[in-house]
Amino acid sequence: MLAATAISQSAADPLSGLVLRDVPVPRPKPGWSRVRVVASSLNMHDLWTLRGVGHPPERLPIVLGCDAAGYDEDGNEVIVHPVIGDPDAGRGDETLDPNRALLSEQHDGAFAEYLTVPTRNLVPKPAWLSFDEAACLPVAWGTAYRMLFTQARITAGDRVLVQGAGGGVASAAIRLAVAAGAVVYATSRSEAKRAEALTWGVRAALAPGERLPERVDVVIETVGEATWSHSLKSLRRGGTVVIAGATSGANPPADLARIFYLQGRVLGSTGCTRGELVALLRLMEATGVRPVIDRTLRLTDIHKGFQLMIDGGLTGKLVIHPSAPQS
């Protein structure tokens, strides 16, 4: 089968380590299932792997791709929950299992015609959701759901700032927070992305660092160094910053005096549980909210997709279609 595989890593030229090549069709081990992938989607995690960030070189080569929707071996339509871990080892939360891994970290990922995962990780795909939409959910939308509802515990009427509108997690957080009845503000360097965010229901879309009309209860932070100071300054007393990424750098000035004096809370968040993915689907069914899809590409064009991500040329998710057989 055809697969997009990371064979080497380079911070300066990450795409030099990405190759399309034929690999054996995987065979599931006991307790695992094989999935024929209909759609996958691109995530920053894939790019970090190629850059050598958070992925040891000894785990190469590995098939990339964290998200997948397709058919199980019985022909059922499924979404793959990408966090492979033991809930018992995480006190009921597989994301807290010390040995948990995201798909494509220790096990071959979804940029291929087939993949194998623990059978527990298969979630029935609702009929009202397309395969392309389903492939956008597990990493970006699952992460956003956990940030908003598990960690920040937002409720209708809360004021929420989402930094970096246009990214996969950020666009999901905007759509979900608006659907939940929050007043949402968003920032982006791109005028076009700010305009797009307004169509998603944000109250105001601003340039990075621009002062908000009011302080917010919650900041959704995935950008890191470039927006950290603004995130803290935008927070009300006792408010919460939830951080799930640091694409612009992971070590900004902490500004501890502001945090303790204003009694702010800073919470980390990683991925989502299978239960949260199911809860996300229930919320989407109830509200009608759907993923923002920038475009779709064949697996053979995946280098183009990565370049668009590197260039910041995406608003929402980029969906990949493997060349899977139709039978």
Coordinates of C-alpha atoms in Angstrom, one line a residue:
M1 CA 0.0 0.0 0.0
L2 CA 1.1 3.6 -0.5
A3 CA 2.1 5.5 2.6
A4 CA 3.6 8.9 3.5
T5 CA 6.6 8.0 5.7
A6 CA 9.0 10.1 7.7
I7 CA 12.5 8.6 7.1
S8 CA 14.6 11.5 8.4
Q9 CA 14.3 14.8 10.3
S10 CA 15.5 18.3 9.6
A11 CA 14.5 21.6 11.3
A12 CA 15.6 23.6 8.3
D13 CA 14.2 21.4 5.6
P14 CA 11.5 19.1 7.1
L15 CA 10.0 18.0 3.8
S16 CA 13.3 16.4 2.8
G17 CA 12.5 13.5 5.2
L18 CA 9.0 12.9 3.9
V19 CA 8.7 10.2 1.2
L20 CA 5.8 8.4 -0.5
R21 CA 6.5 4.7 -0.8
D22 CA 5.0 1.3 -0.8
V23 CA 4.9 -0.5 2.6
P24 CA 3.3 -3.8 3.6
V25 CA -0.4 -3.8 4.6
P26 CA -0.4 -4.0 8.4
R27 CA -1.8 -7.0 10.2
P28 CA -3.7 -6.4 13.5
K29 CA -2.4 -8.0 16.6
P30 CA -4.8 -9.5 19.2
G31 CA -7.1 -6.8 20.5
W32 CA -6.4 -4.5 17.5
S33 CA -8.4 -3.8 14.3
R34 CA -7.5 -2.8 10.8
V35 CA -9.1 0.2 9.3
R36 CA -9.3 1.1 5.6
V37 CA -8.6 4.8 5.6
V38 CA -11.1 7.0 3.6
A39 CA -9.9 10.3 4.9
S40 CA -7.2 11.7 7.1
S41 CA -6.1 15.3 8.0
L42 CA -2.9 17.2 8.5
N43 CA -1.8 18.4 11.9
M44 CA 1.1 20.4 13.2
H45 CA 2.2 17.3 15.0
D46 CA 3.1 15.7 11.7
L47 CA 5.3 18.7 10.9
W48 CA 7.0 18.6 14.3
T49 CA 7.9 15.0 13.7
L50 CA 9.6 15.9 10.5
R51 CA 11.4 18.7 12.2
G52 CA 12.7 16.4 15.0
V53 CA 10.7 18.0 17.8
G54 CA 9.4 15.6 20.4
H55 CA 10.0 12.5 18.2
P56 CA 13.2 10.5 18.8
P57 CA 15.1 9.7 15.6
E58 CA 15.3 6.0 16.6
R59 CA 11.5 5.7 16.0
L60 CA 12.0 6.4 12.3
P61 CA 10.9 5.4 9.7
I62 CA 7.2 5.8 10.7
V63 CA 4.1 6.5 8.7
L64 CA 2.7 9.9 9.6
G65 CA -0.9 11.0 10.2
C66 CA -2.7 11.3 13.5
D67 CA -6.3 11.5 12.2
A68 CA -8.4 8.9 10.4
A69 CA -11.9 8.0 9.4
G70 CA -12.8 4.9 7.4
Y71 CA -14.2 1.4 7.6
D72 CA -13.4 -1.4 10.0
E73 CA -13.0 -5.0 9.0
D74 CA -16.7 -5.6 9.2
G75 CA -17.5 -2.6 7.0
N76 CA -18.6 -0.3 9.8
E77 CA -18.0 3.4 9.4
V78 CA -15.6 4.5 12.1
I79 CA -13.5 7.4 13.5
V80 CA -10.2 6.5 15.0
H81 CA -9.5 7.9 18.4
P82 CA -5.8 8.6 18.1
V83 CA -4.6 8.5 21.7
I84 CA -3.3 5.0 22.3
G85 CA -3.1 4.4 26.0
D86 CA -4.5 2.7 29.1
P87 CA -7.2 4.6 31.0
D88 CA -6.5 2.6 34.1
A89 CA -2.9 3.8 34.0
G90 CA -4.1 7.4 33.9
R91 CA -6.6 7.1 36.7
G92 CA -9.5 6.8 34.2
D93 CA -8.0 9.2 31.6
E94 CA -5.8 7.6 28.9
T95 CA -4.2 11.0 28.1
L96 CA -2.6 10.8 31.6
D97 CA -1.1 7.3 31.0
P98 CA 2.6 7.9 31.3
N99 CA 3.1 5.5 28.3
R100 CA 0.4 6.8 26.1
A101 CA 1.2 7.8 22.6
L102 CA -0.5 9.6 19.8
L103 CA -1.0 7.7 16.6
S104 CA 2.2 8.1 14.5
E105 CA 4.5 8.4 17.5
Q106 CA 5.0 4.7 18.3
H107 CA 2.6 3.1 15.8
D108 CA 2.3 3.8 12.1
G109 CA -0.2 6.5 11.3
A110 CA -3.0 7.4 9.0
F111 CA -1.4 8.7 5.8
A112 CA -1.8 5.3 4.2
E113 CA -4.5 3.1 2.8
Y114 CA -4.7 1.0 6.0
L115 CA -3.8 1.3 9.6
T116 CA -4.2 -0.8 12.8
V117 CA -5.2 0.5 16.2
P118 CA -6.6 -1.0 19.4
T119 CA -10.2 -2.0 18.8
R120 CA -11.2 0.2 21.8
N121 CA -10.0 3.2 19.8
L122 CA -12.7 2.9 17.1
V123 CA -15.7 5.2 17.5
P124 CA -18.8 4.7 15.3
K125 CA -19.1 7.5 12.7
P126 CA -22.5 9.1 12.7
A127 CA -24.4 9.0 9.4
W128 CA -24.8 12.8 9.6
L129 CA -21.1 13.3 9.4
S130 CA -19.0 13.0 6.2
F131 CA -15.7 11.1 6.2
D132 CA -13.9 14.3 5.4
E133 CA -15.5 16.1 8.4
A134 CA -14.9 13.0 10.6
A135 CA -11.2 13.0 9.7
C136 CA -10.8 16.6 11.0
L137 CA -12.1 15.8 14.5
P138 CA -9.9 13.5 16.7
V139 CA -6.8 15.7 17.2
A140 CA -7.8 19.3 16.5
W141 CA -11.4 19.2 17.5
G142 CA -10.9 16.7 20.3
T143 CA -8.1 18.9 21.7
A144 CA -10.3 22.0 21.5
Y145 CA -13.2 20.3 23.2
R146 CA -11.0 19.2 26.1
M147 CA -9.5 22.6 26.5
L148 CA -12.9 24.4 26.5
F149 CA -15.2 22.0 28.4
T150 CA -13.0 19.7 30.5
Q151 CA -10.2 22.1 31.5
A152 CA -11.7 25.6 31.3
R153 CA -15.3 24.4 32.0
I154 CA -16.8 27.2 29.9
T155 CA -20.5 28.0 30.1
A156 CA -22.8 30.1 28.0
G157 CA -22.0 33.8 28.3
D158 CA -18.3 33.3 29.2
R159 CA -15.8 35.5 27.4
V160 CA -13.2 33.5 25.5
L161 CA -10.1 34.6 23.6
V162 CA -8.7 32.3 21.0
Q163 CA -5.2 33.1 19.8
G164 CA -4.1 32.4 16.3
A165 CA -7.4 32.0 14.4
G166 CA -7.0 29.8 11.3
G167 CA -5.1 26.9 12.8
G168 CA -6.8 23.6 13.2
V169 CA -7.2 23.7 17.0
A170 CA -7.9 27.4 17.1
S171 CA -10.6 27.3 14.4
A172 CA -12.2 24.3 16.2
A173 CA -12.1 26.2 19.5
I174 CA -13.8 29.2 18.0
R175 CA -16.6 27.1 16.4
L176 CA -17.2 25.1 19.6
A177 CA -17.1 28.1 21.9
V178 CA -19.6 30.0 19.8
A179 CA -21.9 26.9 19.6
A180 CA -21.8 26.7 23.4
G181 CA -23.0 30.3 23.7
A182 CA -19.7 32.0 24.7
V183 CA -18.7 35.5 23.6
V184 CA -15.6 34.8 21.5
Y185 CA -12.7 37.0 20.5
A186 CA -10.0 35.9 18.1
T187 CA -6.6 37.1 16.9
S188 CA -4.6 36.5 13.7
R189 CA -1.8 38.1 11.8
S190 CA -3.8 37.6 8.6
E191 CA -6.5 40.0 7.7
A192 CA -8.2 37.3 5.6
K193 CA -8.2 34.9 8.6
R194 CA -9.7 37.6 10.8
A195 CA -12.4 38.2 8.3
E196 CA -13.1 34.4 8.1
A197 CA -13.3 34.2 11.9
L198 CA -16.0 36.9 11.9
T199 CA -18.1 34.6 9.7
W200 CA -17.8 31.9 12.4
G201 CA -19.5 34.1 14.9
V202 CA -16.7 35.8 16.9
R203 CA -17.6 39.2 18.4
A204 CA -14.3 40.8 17.2
A205 CA -11.2 39.6 15.3
L206 CA -8.1 41.5 16.1
A207 CA -4.4 41.7 15.2
P208 CA -2.0 40.0 17.6
G209 CA -1.4 42.0 20.7
E210 CA -4.4 44.4 20.1
R211 CA -6.3 45.3 23.2
L212 CA -9.6 43.6 23.6
P213 CA -12.9 45.4 24.3
E214 CA -13.1 43.6 27.6
R215 CA -11.1 41.1 29.7
V216 CA -11.9 37.5 29.2
D217 CA -12.7 34.5 31.4
V218 CA -10.7 32.0 29.3
V219 CA -7.8 32.2 26.8
I220 CA -7.2 29.3 24.4
E221 CA -3.5 29.3 23.7
T222 CA -1.7 27.2 21.1
V223 CA 0.8 29.9 19.8
G224 CA 3.2 30.3 22.7
E225 CA 5.9 32.9 22.9
A226 CA 4.4 35.3 20.3
T227 CA 1.1 35.7 22.1
W228 CA 1.8 34.7 25.8
S229 CA 2.1 38.2 27.2
H230 CA -1.1 39.3 25.4
S231 CA -2.9 36.2 26.7
L232 CA -2.1 37.0 30.3
K233 CA -2.9 40.7 29.9
S234 CA -6.3 39.9 28.4
L235 CA -7.3 37.7 31.3
R236 CA -9.7 38.9 34.0
R237 CA -8.8 38.3 37.7
G238 CA -9.2 34.6 38.5
G239 CA -9.4 33.7 34.8
T240 CA -7.9 30.7 33.1
V241 CA -5.4 30.2 30.3
V242 CA -5.5 26.7 28.7
I243 CA -2.4 25.9 26.7
A244 CA -2.1 22.9 24.3
G245 CA 0.7 24.1 22.0
A246 CA 3.5 26.5 21.4
T247 CA 4.1 26.8 17.7
S248 CA 6.0 30.1 18.1
G249 CA 8.2 28.9 20.9
A250 CA 7.8 27.3 24.3
N251 CA 9.7 29.6 26.7
P252 CA 8.2 33.0 26.9
P253 CA 8.7 35.2 30.0
A254 CA 6.4 33.6 32.6
D255 CA 5.2 36.9 34.2
L256 CA 4.7 35.1 37.5
A257 CA 3.8 38.3 39.4
R258 CA 0.8 38.9 37.2
I259 CA -0.3 35.3 37.5
F260 CA -0.2 35.2 41.3
Y261 CA -1.4 38.7 42.0
L262 CA -4.4 38.4 39.7
Q263 CA -4.9 34.7 40.8
G264 CA -4.8 33.4 37.2
R265 CA -4.8 29.8 36.4
V266 CA -2.6 28.2 33.7
L267 CA -3.7 24.7 32.7
G268 CA -2.0 22.4 30.3
S269 CA -4.1 20.2 28.0
T270 CA -3.1 17.4 25.6
G271 CA -5.4 15.5 23.2
C272 CA -8.7 14.1 24.4
T273 CA -10.1 10.9 25.8
R274 CA -12.3 8.5 23.8
G275 CA -15.2 9.7 26.0
E276 CA -14.5 13.3 25.1
L277 CA -14.5 12.5 21.4
V278 CA -17.9 10.8 21.8
A279 CA -19.2 13.9 23.8
L280 CA -17.8 16.1 21.0
L281 CA -20.0 14.2 18.5
R282 CA -23.0 14.7 20.7
L283 CA -22.4 18.4 20.9
M284 CA -22.0 18.7 17.1
E285 CA -25.2 16.8 16.5
A286 CA -27.1 19.1 18.9
T287 CA -25.7 22.4 17.6
G288 CA -25.1 21.6 13.9
V289 CA -21.5 22.9 14.1
R290 CA -19.1 21.3 11.6
P291 CA -15.3 21.5 10.9
V292 CA -13.8 24.1 8.8
I293 CA -12.1 22.4 5.8
D294 CA -9.7 24.5 3.8
R295 CA -9.2 21.9 1.0
T296 CA -8.7 18.3 0.2
L297 CA -5.7 16.6 -1.5
R298 CA -4.8 13.2 -2.7
L299 CA -2.1 11.4 -0.7
T300 CA 0.2 11.8 -3.7
D301 CA 0.0 15.6 -3.2
I302 CA 0.8 15.5 0.5
H303 CA 4.0 17.5 0.1
K304 CA 2.0 20.4 -1.2
G305 CA -0.2 20.1 1.9
F306 CA 2.7 20.3 4.2
Q307 CA 4.1 23.3 2.4
L308 CA 0.8 25.1 2.8
M309 CA 1.0 24.4 6.5
I310 CA 4.6 25.7 6.7
D311 CA 3.6 28.8 4.8
G312 CA 0.6 29.5 7.0
G313 CA -1.6 29.2 4.0
L314 CA -4.4 27.2 5.6
T315 CA -7.6 28.3 7.3
G316 CA -9.0 25.3 9.1
K317 CA -8.2 21.7 8.2
L318 CA -6.5 20.1 5.2
V319 CA -8.0 16.6 4.4
I320 CA -5.9 13.9 2.8
H321 CA -7.5 11.1 0.7
P322 CA -5.4 7.9 0.4
S323 CA -5.7 5.9 -2.8
A324 CA -7.6 3.1 -1.1
P325 CA -9.5 0.4 -3.0
Q326 CA -13.2 0.8 -3.1
S327 CA -14.1 -2.8 -2.3

